[in-house]
Short mmCIF file of C-alpha atoms in Angstrom, two decimals:
data_model
loop_
_atom_site.label_atom_id
_atom_site.label_comp_id
_atom_site.label_asym_id
_atom_site.label_seq_id
_atom_site.Cartn_x
_atom_site.Cartn_y
_atom_site.Cartn_z
CA UNK A 1274 0.91 -8.08 12.64
CA UNK A 1275 1.39 -9.27 16.24
CA UNK A 1276 0.53 -7.04 19.19
CA UNK A 1277 -0.20 -7.29 22.88
CA UNK A 1278 -3.83 -7.42 24.03
CA UNK A 1279 -3.85 -4.14 25.97
CA UNK A 1280 -7.62 -4.04 26.31
CA UNK A 1281 -7.90 -7.44 27.96
CA UNK A 1282 -8.86 -6.84 31.64
CA UNK A 1283 -7.02 -10.02 32.64
CA UNK A 1284 -3.74 -8.39 31.63
CA UNK A 1285 -4.25 -5.13 33.49
CA UNK A 1286 -2.58 -4.54 36.84
CA UNK A 1287 -3.61 -1.77 39.22
CA UNK A 1288 -0.91 0.43 40.73
CA UNK A 1289 -1.04 3.13 43.41
CA UNK A 1290 0.69 6.44 42.83
CA UNK A 1291 1.12 9.52 45.00
CA UNK A 1292 -2.53 10.17 45.75
CA UNK A 1293 -3.86 8.49 42.61
CA UNK A 1294 -4.16 5.04 41.03
CA UNK A 1295 -3.36 3.79 37.56
CA UNK A 1296 -3.13 0.55 35.61
CA UNK A 1297 -0.30 -1.00 33.61
CA UNK A 1298 -0.12 -3.86 31.16
CA UNK A 1299 1.09 -7.09 32.82
CA UNK A 1300 0.34 -9.68 30.15
CA UNK A 1301 2.38 -11.64 27.58
CA UNK A 1302 5.04 -9.67 25.70
CA UNK A 1303 6.57 -10.01 22.25
CA UNK A 1304 10.22 -10.90 22.75
CA UNK A 1305 13.23 -10.39 20.52
CA UNK A 1306 13.56 -14.17 20.29
CA UNK A 1307 10.05 -14.44 18.88
CA UNK A 1308 10.87 -11.82 16.26
CA UNK A 1309 14.01 -13.73 15.23
CA UNK A 1310 12.07 -17.01 14.97
CA UNK A 1311 9.38 -15.46 12.78
CA UNK A 1312 11.99 -13.92 10.47
CA UNK A 1313 13.30 -17.44 9.80
CA UNK A 1314 9.96 -18.50 8.32
CA UNK A 1315 10.06 -18.75 4.54
CA UNK A 1316 8.56 -15.77 2.66
CA UNK A 1317 8.87 -13.41 5.67
CA UNK A 1318 10.92 -10.56 4.22
CA UNK A 1319 11.23 -7.93 6.97
CA UNK A 1320 9.70 -6.45 10.10
CA UNK A 1321 8.97 -3.09 11.66
CA UNK A 1322 8.65 -2.08 15.30
CA UNK A 1323 6.40 0.91 15.83
CA UNK A 1324 5.58 2.46 19.20
CA UNK A 1325 4.56 5.87 20.39
CA UNK A 1326 5.20 7.92 23.50
CA UNK A 1327 4.18 11.36 24.69
CA UNK A 1328 6.92 13.96 25.03
CA UNK A 1329 7.23 17.71 25.48
CA UNK A 1330 9.02 19.86 22.92
CA UNK A 1331 9.55 23.61 22.93
CA UNK A 1332 8.08 23.98 19.46
CA UNK A 1333 5.40 26.01 17.79
CA UNK A 1334 2.85 23.40 16.74
CA UNK A 1335 -0.25 23.43 14.60
CA UNK A 1336 -2.93 25.00 16.82
CA UNK A 1337 -5.52 22.69 18.32
CA UNK A 1338 -7.82 22.20 21.26
CA UNK A 1339 -5.45 23.63 23.89
CA UNK A 1340 -4.17 26.66 22.01
CA UNK A 1341 -7.05 28.96 22.88
CA UNK A 1342 -8.11 27.15 26.06
CA UNK A 1343 -8.00 28.83 29.44
CA UNK A 1344 -7.67 27.45 32.93
CA UNK A 1345 -10.85 26.22 34.58
CA UNK A 1346 -11.91 24.10 37.53
CA UNK A 1347 -10.26 21.05 35.97
CA UNK A 1348 -7.04 22.41 34.47
CA UNK A 1349 -4.60 25.07 35.56
CA UNK A 1350 -3.10 27.37 32.95
CA UNK A 1351 0.19 25.48 33.24
CA UNK A 1352 -1.56 22.21 32.45
CA UNK A 1353 -3.27 23.82 29.47
CA UNK A 1354 -0.01 25.24 28.14
CA UNK A 1355 1.79 21.93 28.70
CA UNK A 1356 -0.88 20.02 26.76
CA UNK A 1357 -0.53 22.49 23.90
CA UNK A 1358 3.14 21.54 23.49
CA UNK A 1359 2.85 17.80 24.07
CA UNK A 1360 3.56 15.74 20.98
CA UNK A 1361 3.36 12.12 19.94
CA UNK A 1362 6.83 10.72 19.35
CA UNK A 1363 6.57 7.70 17.09
CA UNK A 1364 9.35 5.22 17.70
CA UNK A 1365 10.38 3.20 14.65
CA UNK A 1366 13.25 0.92 13.70
CA UNK A 1367 12.78 1.46 9.95
CA UNK A 1368 10.97 4.61 8.90
CA UNK A 1369 10.25 3.41 5.37
CA UNK A 1370 8.27 0.48 6.81
CA UNK A 1371 6.43 2.59 9.37
CA UNK A 1372 2.67 2.54 8.57
CA UNK A 1373 2.20 6.16 7.52
CA UNK A 1374 5.26 6.13 5.26
CA UNK A 1375 4.55 2.64 3.96
CA UNK A 1376 1.04 3.57 2.81
CA UNK A 1377 2.16 6.90 1.34
CA UNK A 1378 0.32 9.11 3.83
CA UNK A 1379 3.69 10.73 4.61
CA UNK A 1380 6.67 11.13 2.32
CA UNK A 1381 10.17 12.48 2.89
CA UNK A 1382 10.86 15.82 1.19
CA UNK A 1383 14.38 16.47 2.48
CA UNK A 1384 16.99 14.42 4.26
CA UNK A 1385 16.29 10.72 4.70
CA UNK A 1386 14.06 8.42 6.69
CA UNK A 1387 15.05 6.69 9.91
CA UNK A 1388 17.09 3.50 9.46
CA UNK A 1389 17.99 0.77 11.93
CA UNK A 1390 21.51 2.13 12.41
CA UNK A 1391 20.37 5.68 13.29
CA UNK A 1392 20.73 7.03 16.83
CA UNK A 1393 19.44 10.28 18.35
CA UNK A 1394 17.59 11.01 15.12
CA UNK A 1395 14.21 12.58 14.42
CA UNK A 1396 11.82 13.42 11.58
CA UNK A 1397 9.58 16.48 11.66
CA UNK A 1398 6.84 17.71 9.34
CA UNK A 1399 7.17 20.53 6.86
CA UNK A 1400 4.70 22.51 8.96
CA UNK A 1401 6.80 22.27 12.14
CA UNK A 1402 10.01 22.89 10.19
CA UNK A 1403 8.59 26.07 8.65
CA UNK A 1404 6.98 27.43 11.83
CA UNK A 1405 10.16 26.92 13.86
CA UNK A 1406 12.76 27.71 11.16
CA UNK A 1407 14.22 24.21 11.41
CA UNK A 1408 15.88 22.09 8.75
CA UNK A 1409 17.91 18.93 8.33
CA UNK A 1410 20.96 19.04 10.59
CA UNK A 1411 19.35 21.14 13.31
CA UNK A 1412 18.73 19.79 16.81
CA UNK A 1413 15.73 19.74 19.13
CA UNK A 1414 15.18 18.46 22.66
CA UNK A 1415 12.44 16.10 23.82
CA UNK A 1416 11.58 15.97 27.50
CA UNK A 1417 9.33 13.93 29.75
CA UNK A 1418 7.15 16.17 31.91
CA UNK A 1419 5.41 14.71 34.93
CA UNK A 1420 2.21 16.62 34.19
CA UNK A 1421 1.76 14.70 30.91
CA UNK A 1422 1.24 11.45 32.79
CA UNK A 1423 -0.13 12.26 36.23
CA UNK A 1424 -1.70 15.12 38.18
CA UNK A 1425 0.90 17.07 40.14
CA UNK A 1426 1.64 20.49 41.57
CA UNK A 1427 4.24 21.33 38.94
CA UNK A 1428 3.14 19.96 35.53
CA UNK A 1429 6.42 21.14 33.97
CA UNK A 1430 8.55 19.08 36.36
CA UNK A 1431 11.03 17.20 34.19
CA UNK A 1432 11.32 13.48 34.80
CA UNK A 1433 14.48 11.68 33.73
CA UNK A 1434 16.99 13.03 31.27
CA UNK A 1435 16.21 15.28 28.31
CA UNK A 1436 16.92 13.68 24.94
CA UNK A 1437 18.58 15.75 22.23
CA UNK A 1438 17.94 14.55 18.69
CA UNK A 1439 19.19 15.63 15.29
CA UNK A 1440 16.69 16.29 12.54
CA UNK A 1441 17.68 13.90 9.76
CA UNK A 1442 14.58 14.32 7.61
CA UNK A 1443 11.48 16.39 6.92
CA UNK A 1444 8.22 14.83 5.75
CA UNK A 1445 5.06 16.12 4.15
CA UNK A 1446 1.53 14.89 4.82
CA UNK A 1447 -0.13 13.80 1.58
CA UNK A 1448 -3.66 14.57 2.69
CA UNK A 1449 -5.56 17.41 4.27
CA UNK A 1450 -6.60 16.86 7.86
CA UNK A 1451 -9.73 18.82 8.66
CA UNK A 1452 -9.51 21.24 11.58
CA UNK A 1453 -11.70 20.72 14.60
CA UNK A 1454 -12.01 22.53 17.91
CA UNK A 1455 -12.02 19.08 19.52
CA UNK A 1456 -8.70 17.92 18.02
CA UNK A 1457 -5.75 18.27 20.38
CA UNK A 1458 -2.39 19.47 19.10
CA UNK A 1459 -0.85 16.02 19.52
CA UNK A 1460 -3.54 14.53 17.24
CA UNK A 1461 -2.66 16.62 14.20
CA UNK A 1462 -0.46 14.73 11.76
CA UNK A 1463 1.57 17.91 11.17
CA UNK A 1464 2.71 17.72 14.80
CA UNK A 1465 3.90 14.11 14.72
CA UNK A 1466 7.61 13.53 15.36
CA UNK A 1467 9.38 10.28 14.49
CA UNK A 1468 12.40 9.11 16.47
CA UNK A 1469 14.75 6.14 16.23
CA UNK A 1470 14.47 3.12 18.51
CA UNK A 1471 17.45 4.12 20.69
CA UNK A 1472 15.84 7.49 21.38
CA UNK A 1473 12.59 5.72 22.17
CA UNK A 1474 14.36 3.61 24.78
CA UNK A 1475 15.67 6.73 26.49
CA UNK A 1476 12.21 8.29 26.59
CA UNK A 1477 10.67 5.07 27.93
CA UNK A 1478 13.33 4.84 30.62
CA UNK A 1479 12.03 8.18 31.91
CA UNK A 1480 8.67 6.55 32.69
CA UNK A 1481 9.77 4.30 35.53
CA UNK A 1482 7.56 6.29 37.90
CA UNK A 1483 4.46 4.83 36.20
CA UNK A 1484 5.83 1.39 35.41
CA UNK A 1485 6.73 1.84 31.74
CA UNK A 1486 10.47 1.38 31.93
CA UNK A 1487 11.10 -1.78 29.89
CA UNK A 1488 11.85 -1.29 26.22
CA UNK A 1489 14.86 -3.50 25.83
CA UNK A 1490 13.95 -6.91 24.42
CA UNK A 1491 10.16 -6.83 24.54
CA UNK A 1492 7.76 -5.10 22.17
CA UNK A 1493 4.14 -4.09 22.25
CA UNK A 1494 3.56 -4.37 18.51
CA UNK A 1495 5.56 -5.80 15.60
CA UNK A 1496 4.61 -5.76 11.94
CA UNK A 1497 6.03 -8.48 9.69
CA UNK A 1498 6.13 -8.29 5.90
CA UNK A 1499 5.61 -11.14 3.46
CA UNK A 1500 6.76 -11.46 -0.13
CA UNK A 1501 3.10 -11.35 -1.19
CA UNK A 1502 -0.42 -11.43 0.32
CA UNK A 1503 -0.92 -14.98 -0.92
CA UNK A 1504 1.73 -16.23 1.52
CA UNK A 1505 0.13 -14.72 4.65
CA UNK A 1506 -2.17 -17.65 5.58
CA UNK A 1507 0.71 -20.15 5.52
CA UNK A 1508 3.02 -17.79 7.43
CA UNK A 1509 0.40 -17.23 10.12
CA UNK A 1510 -0.17 -20.99 10.39
CA UNK A 1511 3.54 -21.60 10.89
CA UNK A 1512 3.76 -18.85 13.53
CA UNK A 1513 1.00 -20.55 15.52
CA UNK A 1514 2.74 -23.93 15.17
CA UNK A 1515 6.27 -22.79 16.07
CA UNK A 1516 5.62 -20.18 18.76
CA UNK A 1517 3.48 -19.83 21.84
CA UNK A 1518 1.52 -16.66 21.13
CA UNK A 1519 -1.19 -17.29 23.70
CA UNK A 1520 -2.53 -13.97 24.93
CA UNK A 1521 -1.17 -12.05 21.93
CA UNK A 1522 -3.16 -10.76 18.98
CA UNK A 1523 -2.18 -11.78 15.44
CA UNK A 1524 -3.99 -10.57 12.34
CA UNK A 1525 -3.31 -9.65 8.75
CA UNK A 1526 -3.24 -5.98 7.85
CA UNK A 1527 -3.78 -5.75 4.10
CA UNK A 1528 -6.27 -2.87 3.92
CA UNK A 1529 -3.77 -0.52 2.28
CA UNK A 1530 -2.84 -3.22 -0.25
CA UNK A 1531 -6.45 -3.81 -1.25
CA UNK A 1532 -7.08 -0.05 -1.51
CA UNK A 1533 -4.07 0.25 -3.84
CA UNK A 1534 -4.84 -2.70 -6.10
CA UNK A 1535 -8.60 -2.14 -6.37
CA UNK A 1536 -8.41 -0.14 -9.64
CA UNK A 1537 -5.82 -2.57 -11.02
CA UNK A 1538 -8.22 -5.46 -10.42
CA UNK A 1539 -10.95 -3.51 -12.20
CA UNK A 1540 -8.60 -2.82 -15.11
CA UNK A 1541 -7.69 -6.51 -15.27
CA UNK A 1542 -11.36 -7.53 -15.43
CA UNK A 1543 -12.10 -4.96 -18.12
CA UNK A 1544 -9.00 -5.97 -20.08
CA UNK A 1545 -9.93 -9.66 -19.97
CA UNK A 1546 -13.49 -8.84 -21.03
CA UNK A 1547 -12.34 -6.65 -23.93
CA UNK A 1548 -9.74 -9.24 -24.95
CA UNK A 1549 -12.38 -11.98 -24.99
CA UNK A 1550 -14.75 -9.85 -27.06
CA UNK A 1551 -11.91 -8.82 -29.39
CA UNK A 1552 -10.71 -12.37 -29.97
CA UNK A 1553 -14.25 -13.66 -30.56
CA UNK A 1554 -14.95 -10.81 -32.98
CA UNK A 1555 -11.62 -11.36 -34.73
CA UNK A 1556 -12.35 -15.06 -35.21
CA UNK A 1557 -15.82 -14.39 -36.59
CA UNK A 1558 -14.79 -11.58 -38.93
CA UNK A 1559 -11.75 -13.41 -40.28
CA UNK A 1560 -13.77 -16.53 -40.90
CA UNK A 1561 -16.54 -14.63 -42.72
CA UNK A 1562 -14.05 -12.62 -44.79
CA UNK A 1563 -12.14 -15.68 -45.98
CA UNK A 1564 -15.29 -17.69 -46.63
CA UNK A 1565 -16.71 -14.87 -48.78
CA UNK A 1566 -13.34 -14.54 -50.50
CA UNK A 1567 -13.39 -18.23 -51.33
CA UNK A 1568 -16.94 -18.13 -52.62
CA UNK A 1569 -15.98 -15.29 -54.93
CA UNK A 1570 -13.36 -17.54 -56.55
CA UNK A 1571 -15.61 -20.51 -57.33
CA UNK A 1572 -15.39 -19.92 -61.10
CA UNK A 1573 -11.58 -19.80 -60.94
CA UNK A 1574 -11.49 -23.05 -58.96
CA UNK A 1575 -13.92 -24.71 -61.38
CA UNK A 1576 -11.71 -23.78 -64.35
CA UNK A 1577 -8.57 -25.05 -62.62
CA UNK A 1578 -10.26 -28.32 -61.72
CA UNK A 1579 -11.58 -28.74 -65.27
CA UNK A 1580 -8.10 -28.40 -66.83
CA UNK A 1581 -6.70 -31.06 -64.47
CA UNK A 1582 -5.16 -29.05 -61.63
CA UNK A 1583 -5.31 -31.16 -58.47
CA UNK A 1584 -7.31 -30.10 -55.44
CA UNK A 1585 -4.13 -30.20 -53.35
CA UNK A 1586 -2.38 -27.66 -55.60
CA UNK A 1587 -5.42 -25.38 -55.59
CA UNK A 1588 -5.56 -25.51 -51.78
CA UNK A 1589 -1.81 -24.82 -51.53
CA UNK A 1590 -2.19 -21.75 -53.77
CA UNK A 1591 -5.13 -20.46 -51.73
CA UNK A 1592 -3.24 -20.99 -48.46
CA UNK A 1593 -0.21 -19.17 -49.83
CA UNK A 1594 -2.35 -16.23 -50.90
CA UNK A 1595 -4.09 -16.10 -47.52
CA UNK A 1596 -0.71 -16.14 -45.73
CA UNK A 1597 0.52 -13.23 -47.85
CA UNK A 1598 -2.64 -11.24 -47.14
CA UNK A 1599 -2.49 -12.09 -43.42
CA UNK A 1600 1.18 -11.09 -43.21
CA UNK A 1601 0.46 -7.70 -44.77
CA UNK A 1602 -2.51 -7.17 -42.42
CA UNK A 1603 -0.42 -8.13 -39.38
CA UNK A 1604 2.32 -5.72 -40.37
CA UNK A 1605 -0.17 -2.87 -40.61
CA UNK A 1606 -1.80 -3.90 -37.30
CA UNK A 1607 1.54 -3.98 -35.47
CA UNK A 1608 2.42 -0.56 -36.83
CA UNK A 1609 -0.88 0.91 -35.61
CA UNK A 1610 -0.90 -0.95 -32.29
CA UNK A 1611 1.46 1.39 -30.44
CA UNK A 1612 -0.65 4.58 -30.67
CA UNK A 1613 -3.83 2.58 -30.07
CA UNK A 1614 -2.43 0.93 -26.92
CA UNK A 1615 -1.19 4.30 -25.61
CA UNK A 1616 -4.61 5.82 -26.23
CA UNK A 1617 -6.39 2.97 -24.45
CA UNK A 1618 -3.96 3.18 -21.52
CA UNK A 1619 -4.57 6.92 -21.21
CA UNK A 1620 -8.33 6.40 -21.13
CA UNK A 1621 -7.94 3.65 -18.51
CA UNK A 1622 -5.73 5.87 -16.33
CA UNK A 1623 -8.21 8.73 -16.41
CA UNK A 1624 -11.17 6.43 -15.75
CA UNK A 1625 -9.66 4.41 -12.91
CA UNK A 1626 -7.62 7.09 -11.11
CA UNK A 1627 -9.30 8.50 -7.99
CA UNK A 1628 -11.05 11.84 -8.16
CA UNK A 1629 -8.58 14.63 -7.44
CA UNK A 1630 -11.02 16.08 -4.90
CA UNK A 1631 -11.27 12.79 -2.99
CA UNK A 1632 -8.82 12.34 -0.14
CA UNK A 1633 -6.80 9.14 -0.38
CA UNK A 1634 -6.38 9.02 3.41
CA UNK A 1635 -8.73 9.47 6.33
CA UNK A 1636 -7.50 10.17 9.85
CA UNK A 1637 -9.51 8.55 12.61
CA UNK A 1638 -9.38 10.61 15.80
CA UNK A 1639 -12.15 9.98 18.29
CA UNK A 1640 -12.82 9.24 21.92
CA UNK A 1641 -13.32 5.58 21.01
CA UNK A 1642 -9.93 5.55 19.29
CA UNK A 1643 -7.58 7.76 21.35
CA UNK A 1644 -4.58 6.89 19.16
CA UNK A 1645 -5.01 8.60 15.78
CA UNK A 1646 -4.87 6.15 12.89
CA UNK A 1647 -4.49 7.13 9.24
CA UNK A 1648 -6.40 4.81 6.92
CA UNK A 1649 -5.76 4.56 3.21
CA UNK A 1650 -9.19 4.56 1.58
CA UNK A 1651 -8.36 5.28 -2.04
CA UNK A 1652 -5.75 4.17 -4.53
CA UNK A 1653 -2.88 6.20 -5.85
CA UNK A 1654 -3.18 7.70 -9.35
CA UNK A 1655 -3.11 4.84 -11.83
CA UNK A 1656 -0.11 4.78 -14.16
CA UNK A 1657 -0.02 2.09 -16.83
CA UNK A 1658 2.98 1.06 -18.88
CA UNK A 1659 1.83 0.67 -22.47
CA UNK A 1660 3.93 -1.79 -24.41
CA UNK A 1661 3.50 -4.81 -26.65
CA UNK A 1662 5.82 -7.73 -26.00
CA UNK A 1663 7.25 -10.20 -28.49
CA UNK A 1664 5.10 -12.87 -26.84
CA UNK A 1665 1.97 -10.83 -27.57
CA UNK A 1666 2.93 -10.43 -31.22
CA UNK A 1667 3.73 -14.14 -31.57
CA UNK A 1668 0.43 -15.14 -29.96
CA UNK A 1669 -1.52 -12.76 -32.20
CA UNK A 1670 0.32 -13.94 -35.31
CA UNK A 1671 -0.22 -17.62 -34.59
CA UNK A 1672 -3.90 -17.04 -33.85
CA UNK A 1673 -4.54 -15.02 -37.01
CA UNK A 1674 -2.60 -17.42 -39.26
CA UNK A 1675 -4.48 -20.36 -37.76
CA UNK A 1676 -7.89 -18.71 -38.26
CA UNK A 1677 -7.14 -17.68 -41.85
CA UNK A 1678 -5.78 -21.11 -42.84
CA UNK A 1679 -8.64 -22.92 -41.10
CA UNK A 1680 -11.19 -20.68 -42.84
CA UNK A 1681 -9.59 -21.32 -46.26
CA UNK A 1682 -9.43 -25.07 -45.66
CA UNK A 1683 -13.06 -25.25 -44.46
CA UNK A 1684 -14.39 -23.23 -47.40
CA UNK A 1685 -12.23 -25.02 -50.00
CA UNK A 1686 -13.40 -28.46 -48.86
CA UNK A 1687 -17.01 -27.41 -49.34
CA UNK A 1688 -16.28 -26.05 -52.81
CA UNK A 1689 -13.96 -28.79 -54.11
CA UNK A 1690 -16.51 -31.47 -53.25
CA UNK A 1691 -18.64 -30.16 -56.11
CA UNK A 1692 -17.75 -31.24 -59.66
CA UNK A 1693 -16.12 -28.64 -61.95
CA UNK A 1694 -19.18 -28.72 -64.24
CA UNK A 1695 -21.55 -27.85 -61.40
CA UNK A 1696 -19.17 -25.14 -60.17
CA UNK A 1697 -19.17 -23.45 -63.56
CA UNK A 1698 -22.95 -23.82 -63.93
CA UNK A 1699 -23.51 -22.28 -60.46
CA UNK A 1700 -21.90 -19.02 -61.49
#
């Protein structure tokens, strides 16, 4: 991920408004050319541009801090009412790659997600859709109100042009966000609205009065995707070599990946441990069984040796018998393996899947973090495919045949070294 360093004081520029002052970002930007250059790096598969902007919508939202608030010495009733209908419009070029959809915190329930070719499109939550009797194909209007961004006599004064968008999809939130009297309406995930990049440009163009009017070929944050986490260090090294990213922040964001694969890593460790124990036990048991089987046939081998049968023929007969026995045992094992594997997989799924009462996502909304961030803290339910491949069967067969033949050969050498007379006397 590459983003601008908004919190760096060196990149902040003071501006004077109508009776007030404010600051804007005046540091290095991420350009479209930089994005194109990074996409040419091997193993970089895609990118996503995600921004957010405040807008006003005439919608019934999930109640929050401002719903039951009244005017006081700091806020007029108009300012209170305006804040209660101010939403966060998330601007994305590819909705499927947007963080909350990518991690599974949100999922589309009707319609489709925003794609790069969409224009004047929006996504709303199931909550907003239900409370306002909206569905896919309906339209809503987003406006920029001066009171959202600066103190003024008329908070509802519209700045710039209203933007009409078509609802192309409805999403559900896959976690429960706890209610708090300190959470503003715009900070509830149910009140988020996603818009396409073209719509975002129009909304940003309305902000020229506070200096935020450039959303053409520069970006504040871009997320790039690699073919796998193992390629990230090399990709980041090449970005630093090819591009001048001085003043920009670049870091890897793989928290959701590690949260997802954590139970799979645990399953892998347990599987390797059980496989090691199983193979060691199999080797030991097979060896002991065949050695005891050979010792039980000492009299037979003594008789065969005494009537002139060569040691080679005796060994060949014993190997043939062991192969027949092993083949029958393997056939039975393969036939029983399917239900056993399914049973083990079911136990693993139940053991490693997160507790149904534990939320997989946590929403961070605080004064220290004014932009709400949804973190994935738990994995999805674990689903294992239980199957046995031809390679597994071949490996098992070769191993078992090798152990059985080696056991027979080892035991037969010890026995055939003794003379037939001593063999018969030992019984």
